[in-house]
Coordinates of C-alpha atoms in Angstrom, one line a residue:
Chain R
M966 CA 97.8 127.5 99.8
A967 CA 95.0 128.5 102.0
S968 CA 94.0 129.0 105.5
L969 CA 91.5 126.8 107.1
K970 CA 88.9 127.5 109.8
I971 CA 86.9 125.0 111.8
Q972 CA 84.1 126.8 113.6
N973 CA 82.1 125.0 116.5
V974 CA 82.1 121.8 114.5
C975 CA 80.0 118.9 115.9
K976 CA 79.8 115.4 114.4
S977 CA 77.4 112.6 115.5
F978 CA 77.1 109.1 114.2
G979 CA 73.6 108.2 115.4
A980 CA 73.5 108.7 119.1
V981 CA 77.3 108.8 119.4
D982 CA 78.8 112.3 119.6
V983 CA 82.3 112.0 117.9
L984 CA 83.2 115.7 117.8
K985 CA 81.8 118.1 120.4
G986 CA 82.3 121.6 119.2
I987 CA 85.8 122.0 117.7
D988 CA 87.2 125.4 117.0
L989 CA 90.5 125.7 115.1
E990 CA 92.2 128.3 113.0
I991 CA 95.0 127.1 110.7
E992 CA 97.1 129.7 109.0
S993 CA 98.1 129.5 105.3
G994 CA 101.3 127.4 105.0
E995 CA 101.1 126.0 108.6
F996 CA 101.9 122.4 109.6
L997 CA 99.2 121.4 112.0
V998 CA 99.3 118.0 113.7
L999 CA 96.1 116.5 115.3
V1000 CA 97.1 114.0 118.0
G1001 CA 95.2 111.9 120.4
P1002 CA 94.5 108.3 121.4
S1003 CA 92.2 106.2 119.2
G1004 CA 88.7 107.2 119.1
C1005 CA 89.4 110.8 120.0
G1006 CA 87.8 112.0 116.7
K1007 CA 91.0 113.3 115.0
S1008 CA 90.4 111.1 111.8
T1009 CA 86.7 112.1 111.7
L1010 CA 87.8 115.8 111.9
L1011 CA 90.1 115.2 109.0
N1012 CA 87.4 113.5 107.0
L1013 CA 85.2 116.5 107.6
I1014 CA 87.9 118.8 106.3
A1015 CA 88.1 116.5 103.3
G1016 CA 84.4 116.4 102.7
L1017 CA 84.2 112.6 103.0
E1018 CA 81.9 113.2 105.9
T1019 CA 79.4 116.0 106.5
V1020 CA 79.3 118.1 109.6
T1021 CA 76.4 117.7 111.9
S1022 CA 76.7 121.4 112.9
G1023 CA 79.2 124.2 112.7
D1024 CA 81.2 125.4 109.7
V1025 CA 84.4 124.3 107.8
L1026 CA 86.1 127.2 105.9
I1027 CA 88.8 126.8 103.4
G1028 CA 90.2 130.3 102.6
D1029 CA 87.1 132.4 103.3
R1030 CA 84.7 129.9 101.8
V1031 CA 82.3 127.8 103.8
V1032 CA 82.7 124.3 102.3
N1033 CA 80.2 122.4 104.3
A1034 CA 78.2 121.4 101.3
V1035 CA 81.1 121.3 98.8
S1036 CA 82.1 117.9 97.6
P1037 CA 85.6 116.5 98.1
K1038 CA 86.7 117.0 94.6
D1039 CA 85.8 120.7 94.6
R1040 CA 87.6 121.6 97.9
D1041 CA 91.0 121.6 96.2
I1042 CA 92.6 119.3 98.8
A1043 CA 94.6 116.2 98.6
M1044 CA 94.8 113.4 101.1
V1045 CA 97.3 110.6 102.0
F1046 CA 95.7 107.6 103.5
Q1047 CA 97.0 105.2 106.2
S1048 CA 96.6 102.3 103.8
Y1049 CA 98.0 104.4 101.0
A1050 CA 94.8 103.5 99.0
L1051 CA 96.8 103.2 95.8
Y1052 CA 94.6 102.1 92.8
P1053 CA 95.8 98.4 92.6
N1054 CA 95.0 98.0 88.9
M1055 CA 97.0 101.0 87.8
N1056 CA 100.7 101.5 87.7
V1057 CA 102.4 104.2 89.4
R1058 CA 102.3 106.6 86.5
K1059 CA 98.5 106.1 86.2
N1060 CA 98.0 106.4 89.9
L1061 CA 99.7 109.8 89.8
S1062 CA 97.9 111.0 86.7
F1063 CA 94.4 109.7 87.7
G1064 CA 93.4 112.9 89.5
L1065 CA 94.8 115.1 86.9
E1066 CA 93.0 113.2 84.1
T1067 CA 89.7 113.5 86.0
R1068 CA 90.2 117.2 86.1
K1069 CA 90.9 117.3 82.3
V1070 CA 94.4 118.6 82.6
A1071 CA 96.2 118.6 79.2
K1072 CA 98.4 115.5 78.5
P1073 CA 101.7 117.4 78.1
E1074 CA 101.1 119.2 81.4
I1075 CA 100.3 115.9 83.2
D1076 CA 103.6 114.4 81.8
A1077 CA 105.5 117.3 83.1
T1078 CA 103.9 117.2 86.5
I1079 CA 104.6 113.5 86.9
E1080 CA 108.1 114.0 85.9
R1081 CA 108.6 116.8 88.4
V1082 CA 106.8 114.9 91.3
A1083 CA 108.6 111.7 90.6
Q1084 CA 112.0 113.3 90.7
M1085 CA 111.1 115.2 93.9
L1086 CA 110.2 111.9 95.6
Q1087 CA 112.7 109.8 93.8
I1088 CA 110.2 107.3 92.4
T1089 CA 111.1 107.9 88.7
D1090 CA 112.3 104.3 88.4
L1091 CA 109.0 102.9 89.8
L1092 CA 106.7 104.7 87.4
D1093 CA 105.8 101.5 85.3
R1094 CA 105.3 99.3 88.3
K1095 CA 102.0 98.2 90.0
P1096 CA 101.4 99.0 93.6
A1097 CA 101.7 95.3 94.5
Q1098 CA 105.3 95.3 93.3
L1099 CA 106.3 98.1 95.7
S1100 CA 107.6 97.9 99.2
G1101 CA 105.8 99.9 102.0
G1102 CA 108.1 102.8 101.9
Q1103 CA 107.8 103.1 98.2
R1104 CA 104.0 102.9 98.3
Q1105 CA 104.1 105.6 100.9
R1106 CA 106.2 107.8 98.4
V1107 CA 103.7 107.2 95.5
A1108 CA 100.8 108.1 97.8
M1109 CA 102.4 111.3 98.6
G1110 CA 103.3 111.9 95.0
R1111 CA 99.7 111.4 94.1
A1112 CA 98.8 114.2 96.5
L1113 CA 101.6 116.4 95.4
A1114 CA 100.7 116.0 91.7
R1115 CA 97.5 117.9 92.2
N1116 CA 99.2 120.9 93.8
P1117 CA 96.3 121.4 96.2
K1118 CA 95.5 124.2 98.7
I1119 CA 95.7 121.9 101.6
F1120 CA 97.3 118.5 102.3
L1121 CA 95.6 116.1 104.6
F1122 CA 97.6 113.2 106.0
D1123 CA 95.8 110.4 107.9
E1124 CA 98.4 108.5 109.9
P1125 CA 100.5 108.1 106.9
L1126 CA 103.4 106.5 108.7
S1127 CA 101.8 104.0 111.0
N1128 CA 102.1 101.0 108.5
L1129 CA 105.9 101.5 108.1
D1130 CA 108.6 99.9 110.3
A1131 CA 110.4 101.9 112.9
K1132 CA 113.4 102.9 110.8
L1133 CA 111.5 103.9 107.7
R1134 CA 109.0 105.8 109.8
V1135 CA 111.8 108.1 111.1
E1136 CA 113.2 108.5 107.5
M1137 CA 109.8 109.4 106.0
R1138 CA 109.1 111.6 108.9
T1139 CA 112.1 113.7 108.1
E1140 CA 111.2 113.6 104.4
I1141 CA 107.7 115.0 105.1
K1142 CA 109.2 117.7 107.2
R1143 CA 111.6 118.7 104.4
L1144 CA 108.8 118.4 101.8
H1145 CA 106.8 121.0 103.8
Q1146 CA 109.7 123.3 104.1
R1147 CA 110.0 123.2 100.4
I1148 CA 106.5 123.6 99.3
H1149 CA 105.1 125.5 102.2
T1150 CA 101.5 124.2 101.6
T1151 CA 99.1 124.1 104.5
I1152 CA 99.1 120.6 106.1
V1153 CA 96.8 118.9 108.5
Y1154 CA 98.4 115.8 109.8
V1155 CA 96.7 113.2 111.9
T1156 CA 98.7 110.8 114.1
H1157 CA 98.5 108.9 117.4
D1158 CA 102.2 109.1 117.8
Q1159 CA 103.3 112.0 119.9
I1160 CA 106.8 111.9 118.7
E1161 CA 105.6 112.6 115.1
A1162 CA 103.5 115.4 116.5
M1163 CA 106.4 117.0 118.3
T1164 CA 108.9 116.7 115.4
L1165 CA 106.6 117.7 112.6
A1166 CA 104.2 120.3 113.8
D1167 CA 104.3 124.1 113.7
R1168 CA 101.4 123.7 116.1
V1169 CA 100.0 120.7 117.8
V1170 CA 96.3 120.1 118.6
V1171 CA 95.8 117.5 121.4
M1172 CA 92.4 115.8 121.3
K1173 CA 90.5 113.4 123.6
Q1174 CA 86.9 112.2 123.2
G1175 CA 86.0 114.7 120.7
I1176 CA 87.2 117.8 122.6
V1177 CA 90.3 119.8 121.9
Q1178 CA 92.5 119.6 125.0
Q1179 CA 95.2 122.1 124.0
V1180 CA 96.5 123.9 121.0
G1181 CA 100.0 125.1 120.9
T1182 CA 103.5 124.9 119.6
P1183 CA 105.3 121.7 120.4
T1184 CA 107.4 123.5 123.1
E1185 CA 104.2 125.0 124.7
I1186 CA 102.5 121.6 124.7
Y1187 CA 105.6 120.0 126.3
D1188 CA 106.5 122.6 128.7
T1189 CA 103.1 123.8 129.9
P1190 CA 100.5 121.1 129.4
A1191 CA 97.0 122.3 130.0
N1192 CA 95.9 119.4 131.9
T1193 CA 97.0 116.0 133.2
F1194 CA 95.8 114.3 130.0
V1195 CA 98.2 116.4 127.8
A1196 CA 100.9 116.0 130.4
S1197 CA 100.6 112.2 130.3
F1198 CA 100.1 112.0 126.5
I1199 CA 103.0 114.1 125.3
G1200 CA 106.5 113.1 126.1
S1201 CA 108.3 109.8 126.4
P1202 CA 108.3 108.8 129.1
A1203 CA 105.1 110.6 130.1
M1204 CA 105.1 113.3 132.7
N1205 CA 105.3 112.0 136.2
L1206 CA 102.1 112.7 138.1
M1207 CA 102.0 112.3 141.9
Q1208 CA 99.0 112.6 144.2
G1209 CA 99.4 114.5 147.5
E1210 CA 98.5 117.5 149.5
I1211 CA 99.8 121.0 149.8
E1212 CA 100.1 122.4 153.2
G1213 CA 101.9 125.7 153.9
G1214 CA 103.7 125.6 150.5
T1215 CA 104.9 122.0 150.9
F1216 CA 103.7 119.1 148.8
R1217 CA 103.5 115.9 150.7
G1218 CA 102.7 112.4 149.5
T1219 CA 103.9 108.9 149.9
N1220 CA 107.7 108.9 149.8
V1221 CA 107.7 112.6 148.6
E1222 CA 108.0 116.0 150.2
I1223 CA 108.7 119.1 148.1
A1224 CA 108.9 122.4 149.8
G1225 CA 108.7 126.0 148.5
L1226 CA 105.6 125.7 146.3
S1227 CA 103.4 128.8 146.1
A1228 CA 100.0 127.4 146.0
A1229 CA 96.9 127.1 148.2
D1230 CA 96.5 124.3 150.7
G1231 CA 94.6 121.3 149.6
P1232 CA 94.8 118.1 147.6
V1233 CA 96.7 118.5 144.3
T1234 CA 98.4 116.6 141.5
L1235 CA 102.1 117.4 141.1
G1236 CA 103.8 116.7 137.9
F1237 CA 107.4 116.9 136.6
R1238 CA 109.3 115.4 133.7
A1239 CA 111.8 112.6 134.1
E1240 CA 114.7 114.7 132.8
D1241 CA 114.0 117.6 135.1
A1242 CA 114.8 115.7 138.2
A1243 CA 118.1 114.2 139.3
V1244 CA 119.5 111.6 141.6
A1245 CA 121.0 113.5 144.5
D1246 CA 123.0 112.8 147.6
T1247 CA 121.4 115.6 149.5
S1248 CA 118.2 117.6 149.4
A1249 CA 116.2 114.6 148.7
D1250 CA 112.5 115.4 147.7
I1251 CA 111.8 111.8 146.9
K1252 CA 113.1 109.0 148.9
A1253 CA 112.1 105.5 147.8
P1254 CA 113.5 102.1 146.9
I1255 CA 114.3 101.5 143.2
Y1256 CA 111.4 99.7 141.5
T1257 CA 113.0 99.2 138.0
I1258 CA 116.1 100.3 136.4
E1259 CA 116.7 100.5 132.6
L1260 CA 120.0 101.3 130.8
L1261 CA 119.1 103.3 127.7
G1262 CA 122.7 104.0 126.6
D1263 CA 122.6 107.7 126.7
A1264 CA 120.9 107.7 130.2
T1265 CA 119.7 105.4 132.9
M1266 CA 116.0 105.4 133.7
L1267 CA 114.9 104.7 137.2
T1268 CA 111.4 104.2 138.4
V1269 CA 110.2 104.5 142.0
R1270 CA 107.0 104.5 143.8
A1271 CA 106.1 108.0 145.0
G1272 CA 102.8 109.9 145.6
G1273 CA 100.8 106.8 144.8
E1274 CA 102.2 106.5 141.2
M1275 CA 105.2 105.2 139.4
V1276 CA 107.7 107.9 138.9
S1277 CA 110.5 107.9 136.3
V1278 CA 113.7 109.8 136.7
K1279 CA 116.6 110.1 134.2
A1280 CA 119.9 109.5 135.8
A1281 CA 123.4 109.8 134.4
K1282 CA 124.4 107.1 131.9
D1283 CA 126.9 105.6 134.3
F1284 CA 124.5 105.4 137.2
R1285 CA 124.4 101.9 138.5
A1286 CA 122.3 100.5 141.4
E1287 CA 120.4 97.3 142.3
I1288 CA 116.6 97.0 142.4
G1289 CA 115.4 97.7 145.9
D1290 CA 118.3 100.1 146.8
A1291 CA 117.2 103.3 148.4
V1292 CA 117.6 106.3 146.2
S1293 CA 117.3 110.0 146.9
I1294 CA 115.9 112.3 144.1
S1295 CA 115.8 116.1 143.9
V1296 CA 112.8 117.8 142.2
P1297 CA 113.5 121.5 141.9
V1298 CA 110.4 123.6 142.5
G1299 CA 110.9 125.4 139.2
V1300 CA 110.2 122.2 137.2
C1301 CA 107.0 121.3 139.1
H1302 CA 103.6 121.5 137.4
L1303 CA 100.5 121.7 139.6
F1304 CA 97.1 120.3 138.4
D1305 CA 93.7 120.3 140.1
H1306 CA 93.4 116.9 141.6
E1307 CA 89.8 116.3 140.4
S1308 CA 89.5 118.1 137.0
G1309 CA 93.2 117.6 136.1
E1310 CA 93.3 121.3 134.9
R1311 CA 96.6 123.1 135.3
L1312 CA 96.6 125.5 138.2
A1313 CA 97.9 128.9 137.6
S1314 CA 101.4 129.2 139.2
Chain F
M1500 CA 107.0 75.2 94.6
P1501 CA 109.7 72.7 93.8
E1502 CA 109.0 69.1 94.7
A1503 CA 110.9 67.8 97.8
I1504 CA 113.3 65.2 96.8
H1505 CA 113.3 63.0 99.8
K1506 CA 109.9 62.5 101.2
P1507 CA 109.4 60.3 104.3
P1508 CA 107.7 57.1 103.4
S1509 CA 104.7 57.8 105.5
E1510 CA 104.0 61.0 103.5
R1511 CA 104.3 59.0 100.3
A1512 CA 101.8 56.5 101.4
Q1513 CA 99.5 59.3 102.3
R1514 CA 99.9 60.8 98.8
V1515 CA 99.2 57.4 97.1
F1516 CA 96.1 57.0 99.3
I1517 CA 94.8 60.6 98.5
Y1518 CA 95.3 60.1 94.8
S1519 CA 93.6 56.7 94.8
V1520 CA 90.6 58.1 96.4
L1521 CA 90.5 61.0 94.0
L1522 CA 90.9 58.7 91.1
L1523 CA 88.0 56.6 92.3
F1524 CA 85.8 59.6 92.4
V1525 CA 86.9 60.8 89.0
V1526 CA 85.8 57.3 87.5
Y1527 CA 82.6 57.4 89.5
F1528 CA 81.7 60.8 88.2
L1529 CA 82.9 60.3 84.7
A1530 CA 81.3 56.8 84.2
P1531 CA 77.8 58.1 83.4
F1532 CA 79.1 60.6 80.9
F1533 CA 81.2 57.8 79.3
V1534 CA 78.1 55.6 78.9
M1535 CA 76.2 58.6 77.5
F1536 CA 78.9 59.3 75.0
I1537 CA 79.4 55.7 73.7
T1538 CA 75.7 55.2 73.6
S1539 CA 75.3 58.3 71.5
I1540 CA 77.7 57.0 68.8
K1541 CA 76.2 53.4 68.5
T1542 CA 73.6 52.4 66.1
M1543 CA 70.3 51.2 67.5
D1544 CA 71.1 47.6 66.6
E1545 CA 74.3 47.7 68.7
I1546 CA 72.5 49.2 71.6
R1547 CA 69.9 46.4 71.5
N1548 CA 72.4 43.6 71.2
G1549 CA 75.4 44.9 73.2
T1550 CA 75.8 45.8 76.9
L1551 CA 75.7 49.2 78.3
I1552 CA 79.5 49.7 78.5
A1553 CA 80.5 47.9 75.5
L1554 CA 82.5 50.1 73.1
P1555 CA 80.8 50.8 69.7
R1556 CA 82.1 48.5 66.9
Q1557 CA 81.0 50.9 64.2
P1558 CA 80.9 54.4 65.5
T1559 CA 78.4 56.6 63.8
L1560 CA 77.6 60.3 64.0
E1561 CA 74.1 59.8 62.8
P1562 CA 72.4 60.1 66.2
W1563 CA 74.1 63.4 66.7
L1564 CA 73.1 64.7 63.3
K1565 CA 69.5 63.5 64.0
A1566 CA 69.3 65.1 67.4
W1567 CA 70.6 68.3 66.2
G1568 CA 68.8 68.5 62.8
Y1569 CA 65.8 66.3 62.3
A1570 CA 64.5 64.5 65.4
T1571 CA 60.9 64.7 66.1
I1572 CA 60.0 67.0 69.0
G1573 CA 56.4 67.4 69.6
V1574 CA 54.9 68.0 66.3
T1575 CA 58.0 69.4 64.5
N1576 CA 60.9 67.4 62.8
E1577 CA 63.7 69.8 63.1
G1578 CA 65.7 68.4 66.0
I1579 CA 66.9 70.5 69.0
R1580 CA 68.7 73.1 66.9
G1581 CA 66.2 75.8 67.2
F1582 CA 65.7 75.3 70.9
F1583 CA 69.5 75.3 71.4
W1584 CA 69.6 78.9 69.9
N1585 CA 66.5 79.8 71.9
S1586 CA 68.5 79.0 75.1
I1587 CA 71.6 80.9 73.8
R1588 CA 69.5 83.9 72.9
M1589 CA 68.0 83.7 76.4
V1590 CA 71.1 83.0 78.5
I1591 CA 73.4 85.7 77.1
P1592 CA 71.2 88.7 77.7
A1593 CA 69.9 87.3 81.0
V1594 CA 73.4 86.6 82.3
L1595 CA 74.8 89.9 81.2
I1596 CA 71.9 92.0 82.4
S1597 CA 71.7 90.3 85.8
T1598 CA 75.5 90.4 86.4
I1599 CA 75.9 94.1 85.4
I1600 CA 73.0 95.2 87.6
G1601 CA 74.3 93.0 90.3
A1602 CA 77.7 94.7 90.1
V1603 CA 76.3 98.2 90.3
N1604 CA 73.9 97.0 93.3
G1605 CA 76.9 95.6 95.1
Y1606 CA 78.9 98.7 94.5
V1607 CA 76.2 100.9 95.9
L1608 CA 75.4 98.7 98.8
S1609 CA 79.0 98.4 100.0
K1610 CA 80.5 101.8 99.0
W1611 CA 77.6 104.3 98.7
R1612 CA 75.4 103.3 101.6
F1613 CA 72.3 105.2 102.3
R1614 CA 69.7 105.3 105.1
G1615 CA 68.1 101.9 105.1
S1616 CA 70.7 100.3 102.6
D1617 CA 71.3 97.4 105.0
T1618 CA 67.5 96.7 105.3
F1619 CA 67.3 96.9 101.5
F1620 CA 70.1 94.4 101.2
A1621 CA 68.5 92.1 103.7
M1622 CA 65.1 92.2 101.8
L1623 CA 66.9 91.5 98.5
L1624 CA 68.6 88.5 100.1
L1625 CA 65.1 87.0 100.9
G1626 CA 64.9 86.6 97.1
C1627 CA 67.6 83.9 97.3
F1628 CA 65.2 81.8 99.5
I1629 CA 62.0 82.1 97.5
P1630 CA 61.3 78.8 95.8
F1631 CA 60.6 79.0 92.0
Q1632 CA 57.2 77.5 92.3
V1633 CA 55.9 80.3 94.5
I1634 CA 56.2 83.0 91.9
L1635 CA 55.0 81.1 88.9
L1636 CA 51.4 82.5 88.9
P1637 CA 52.1 86.1 89.7
M1638 CA 55.0 86.1 87.2
A1639 CA 52.7 84.6 84.5
R1640 CA 50.3 87.4 85.1
T1641 CA 53.0 90.0 85.1
L1642 CA 54.4 88.8 81.9
G1643 CA 50.9 88.8 80.4
L1644 CA 50.4 92.4 81.4
L1645 CA 53.8 93.3 79.9
G1646 CA 53.0 91.5 76.7
L1647 CA 56.0 89.2 77.1
S1648 CA 54.4 85.9 77.8
E1649 CA 55.6 83.0 75.7
S1650 CA 58.6 84.9 74.4
V1651 CA 62.3 84.6 74.9
W1652 CA 62.4 88.1 76.3
G1653 CA 59.9 87.1 78.9
L1654 CA 62.2 84.3 80.1
V1655 CA 65.1 86.8 80.1
L1656 CA 63.1 89.1 82.3
V1657 CA 62.2 86.3 84.7
H1658 CA 65.9 85.2 85.0
V1659 CA 67.2 88.6 85.5
V1660 CA 64.7 89.4 88.3
Y1661 CA 65.3 86.1 89.8
G1662 CA 69.1 86.2 89.5
L1663 CA 69.5 89.7 91.0
A1664 CA 69.4 88.5 94.6
F1665 CA 72.3 86.2 93.9
T1666 CA 74.4 88.5 91.8
T1667 CA 74.0 91.4 94.2
L1668 CA 75.0 89.2 97.0
F1669 CA 78.1 88.1 95.3
F1670 CA 79.3 91.6 94.3
R1671 CA 78.3 93.2 97.5
N1672 CA 80.3 90.7 99.6
Y1673 CA 83.3 91.1 97.2
Y1674 CA 83.2 94.9 97.3
V1675 CA 82.8 95.0 101.1
A1676 CA 86.3 93.7 101.3
V1677 CA 87.7 96.4 99.0
P1678 CA 89.0 99.2 101.3
S1679 CA 86.8 102.2 101.3
E1680 CA 89.9 104.4 101.4
L1681 CA 90.3 103.5 97.7
V1682 CA 86.9 105.0 97.0
N1683 CA 87.6 108.0 99.2
A1684 CA 91.0 108.6 97.4
A1685 CA 89.2 108.5 94.1
R1686 CA 86.5 110.9 95.3
I1687 CA 89.2 113.3 96.4
D1688 CA 90.9 112.8 93.0
G1689 CA 87.7 114.1 91.5
A1690 CA 86.1 111.0 90.2
G1691 CA 82.3 110.5 90.4
F1692 CA 80.1 107.5 91.1
F1693 CA 80.4 105.9 87.6
R1694 CA 84.0 106.8 87.0
I1695 CA 85.1 105.2 90.3
F1696 CA 83.0 102.1 89.4
W1697 CA 84.5 102.0 85.9
R1698 CA 88.1 102.9 86.6
I1699 CA 88.7 101.6 90.1
M1700 CA 86.2 98.8 91.0
L1701 CA 85.6 97.0 87.7
P1702 CA 89.2 96.4 86.9
I1703 CA 89.7 94.5 90.2
S1704 CA 86.5 92.5 89.8
T1705 CA 87.4 89.8 87.3
P1706 CA 87.3 86.9 89.8
I1707 CA 83.8 87.8 91.1
F1708 CA 82.6 88.4 87.5
M1709 CA 83.8 84.9 86.6
V1710 CA 82.0 83.4 89.6
T1711 CA 78.8 85.3 88.9
I1712 CA 78.8 84.4 85.2
I1713 CA 79.5 80.7 85.9
W1714 CA 76.7 80.7 88.5
Q1715 CA 74.2 82.6 86.4
T1716 CA 74.9 80.8 83.1
T1717 CA 74.5 77.4 84.9
Q1718 CA 71.4 78.4 86.6
I1719 CA 69.7 79.9 83.6
W1720 CA 70.8 77.4 81.1
N1721 CA 69.7 74.5 83.2
D1722 CA 66.4 75.9 84.2
F1723 CA 63.4 73.8 83.2
L1724 CA 60.6 75.0 85.4
F1725 CA 60.5 78.7 84.1
G1726 CA 61.0 77.5 80.6
V1727 CA 58.2 75.0 80.7
C1728 CA 55.8 77.4 82.2
F1729 CA 56.6 80.7 80.4
S1730 CA 57.2 79.5 76.9
T1731 CA 55.5 77.3 74.3
G1732 CA 56.4 75.7 71.1
E1733 CA 59.0 77.6 69.1
T1734 CA 60.2 79.8 72.0
Q1735 CA 61.1 76.9 74.5
P1736 CA 64.6 76.6 75.8
I1737 CA 66.6 73.4 75.2
T1738 CA 65.9 71.8 78.6
V1739 CA 62.2 71.8 77.7
A1740 CA 62.9 70.5 74.2
L1741 CA 65.1 67.7 75.6
N1742 CA 62.3 66.6 77.8
N1743 CA 59.9 66.7 74.9
L1744 CA 62.3 64.8 72.6
V1745 CA 62.7 62.0 75.1
N1746 CA 59.0 61.9 75.8
T1747 CA 57.7 62.1 72.2
S1748 CA 56.2 58.7 71.7
S1749 CA 57.3 56.9 68.6
A1750 CA 57.6 53.2 67.9
V1751 CA 61.2 52.9 68.9
K1752 CA 62.9 54.6 71.9
E1753 CA 66.1 56.0 70.3
Y1754 CA 68.5 56.0 73.2
N1755 CA 71.4 57.1 71.0
V1756 CA 69.6 60.3 69.8
D1757 CA 68.4 61.0 73.4
M1758 CA 72.0 60.7 74.6
A1759 CA 73.4 62.9 71.9
A1760 CA 70.8 65.6 72.5
A1761 CA 71.5 65.4 76.3
I1762 CA 75.2 66.0 75.7
I1763 CA 74.5 68.9 73.3
A1764 CA 72.3 70.3 75.9
A1765 CA 75.1 70.1 78.5
L1766 CA 77.9 71.4 76.3
P1767 CA 77.5 75.2 76.9
T1768 CA 77.7 74.9 80.7
L1769 CA 80.7 72.6 80.4
F1770 CA 82.3 75.2 78.1
V1771 CA 81.8 77.9 80.5
Y1772 CA 83.4 75.9 83.3
F1773 CA 86.4 75.2 81.2
V1774 CA 86.9 78.6 79.9
A1775 CA 85.9 80.8 82.7
G1776 CA 87.0 78.5 85.5
K1777 CA 90.6 79.0 84.3
Y1778 CA 90.2 82.8 84.4
F1779 CA 88.6 82.5 87.8
V1780 CA 91.5 80.7 89.4
R1781 CA 94.0 83.1 87.5
G1782 CA 92.1 86.0 89.0
L1783 CA 92.3 84.7 92.4
T1784 CA 96.0 84.0 92.4
A1785 CA 96.9 87.4 90.8
G1786 CA 96.4 88.9 94.3
A1787 CA 95.5 92.2 92.6
V1788 CA 93.1 93.4 95.2
K1789 CA 95.6 94.2 97.9
G1790 CA 96.4 97.8 97.9

C-alpha cells in the first residue's frame, strides 16, 4: 500500500498536448476512478503512473519517492489491461507466476501465492488452461489474478470491464469492489463508464481534454457538479441543462419559468436532474408538449423541449400519456443548479 | 466440417469443374518433373532410341551415382557431392543468422520504437528492391577487404546482409499485429528486453519463422549469381556446379546424369516445403496469437 501524488504533470506527443498540468493526491488504500470521454488523457495518465510512458514535465510520486525515471518493473505496481494481455503461449498458472519468476521469488512461495490467488478469484479449475480456452469473464479473472499475485503497492486498472457483456460487467464490478474492501490496496481505475465510476470509487476524477474538471466523492460529483461538462457526463440520464435569462430572481426560457432563484440578472444555464422534478397539476414551472415517453418499468421517462434543450423528467411508473399531450412539470428551486452560460462553470448559490 | 449429404446438382457440377481444372494444372506442373525423373533412370541408349515420355525398360541408378560421385565438373571427377555440402554449409548458417537477426529487428521496430525507427525501417525496406547485379562489385571489394573472398563464409555474409531486408520486413509486420499491451504487461511483470522476446514473442512466432525459413532457404539455395561471382572451384555452391556439369564439354551429352544432378540440386528446397509447410499451416490454424 502506498499513496500516490501527481504534481503538475504534462504530457505531449509531438505537438499534441495530451495532459495539461494534472495535480492529484491519492491516499493510501483509496479507490480512485479516472473517468472521461475517449481522448481525455485518462489512459495516458495511467500509463505515466505505470511508467510505460515518461512525463514531459511534472512529477509522479509513489509513497514519497519521485518515480519519473523509474522503470515499470521497479515501481511495485500491477496493471490490468482492457484486452487482458494474457500471455497466449502460457497456461493460467504460468501467466500468474511469470511476474514472480522474473522477480526470482522462491518456488514454494510462488506455488502458495498462486494457490491463494486462484482460490480468491475462483480460478483454481482453470490453472492448466491456455488463455484461448477461457471465456471473457474467466480471462478477466486471470488478468486480475496476475496483478494480485504480485501483491503490489498500487493497482492500475485500464478499462478492465469494457470487453465484457453487460451482465458480466455488473458482476465483475461488484467483485472488484469487494476485492478492494478485502485487500485495501490503493487502486487507480480508468473508465469511460460513469456508472462504474459512481459505484466503485471512493473519489472520482472527471477529466476532459487533458484537464481535471472535478475531483470528489461520487455524491459530490453527482450533487454539485463543478461545471456543465461534469453535469452532463455524470448521471444517467444526464443532467438537464436549459438556456435562459434571470430577471429579478426568475429564470425564463422557452416553455419554462422558474421563480424564486437568488442570482444576478443575466443569461444563465439552469440544470436539474430528471428525478428531482415531477409531473404536477399545479405550480407548473415547465409547460410543454410531450416529445417522447419511455416506460422503464420502475418509472416512466418523459422528454419535453424547454429552454432550447431536450429535458427529461422521471414520472411515476403508472404515468401514461400520449406523445404531443401537454404536460406540466414542477422544478423546485432547491434542486436547480446554475452555471455560467458561457464558461459553463458552476455559479455560487 | 462434416460433408453435406445432399448437395444441389449445380454445386456438384461446380465442384467437378474446379477439381478438373486443378487436376489439369497438377499434370501441367508435374509433367516436367516426371520427364526429368524417368530420364534420370534411363540408360543413354534408351534415351537415344526412345521418346521423351517413354517409361524406362531397364531402370538404372547409375546416372544418380555418377552425378553424385564421379561426374566430371570442370577439371575434377568427383560429381556434385562436394558442392552439395558446400550449399548446405552455406545455407544453414545464412538462413539461421538472417532469420534470428530479422526477428530481433522486427521486435525492436514494432515494440521498442525509437526516434527515427520508421525512417530506419523504410530505408531497410529499400534493400528489398536493390537488384543483385548492382552490388556485385562493391560486395566483391568488401569481401576482399574482409579476407572472405572465394570462401563459403563470404557467401554466408552476402546472403545474410541481402536477406535482412526481407526477414526484418516479415517479422516486423508479424509483430506489429501482436498487441503492445502484451509487452507492457510483461514490462510491469519485471521482464526486460530479451526476456520478453524469449518468453513472450518467440513462442508465438512459429508461423512467421516457418515462412521466413522457407523463403530464405529457397532464395539462398537457389541463388546462382552470388555463387558464381564470389566463389571459385572447391567453394562453389551446387547451383554453380550444376551449371558447370551441364556445360562441361565431353563427347556425349549425358542427359540422364544432368537430370539426376538437377533433381538432387532441387531436393533440399522440396524437403523444406514438405516439412516446414506443414508446420506453417499448423501454426496458422492454432490461432495462438489471440490474447
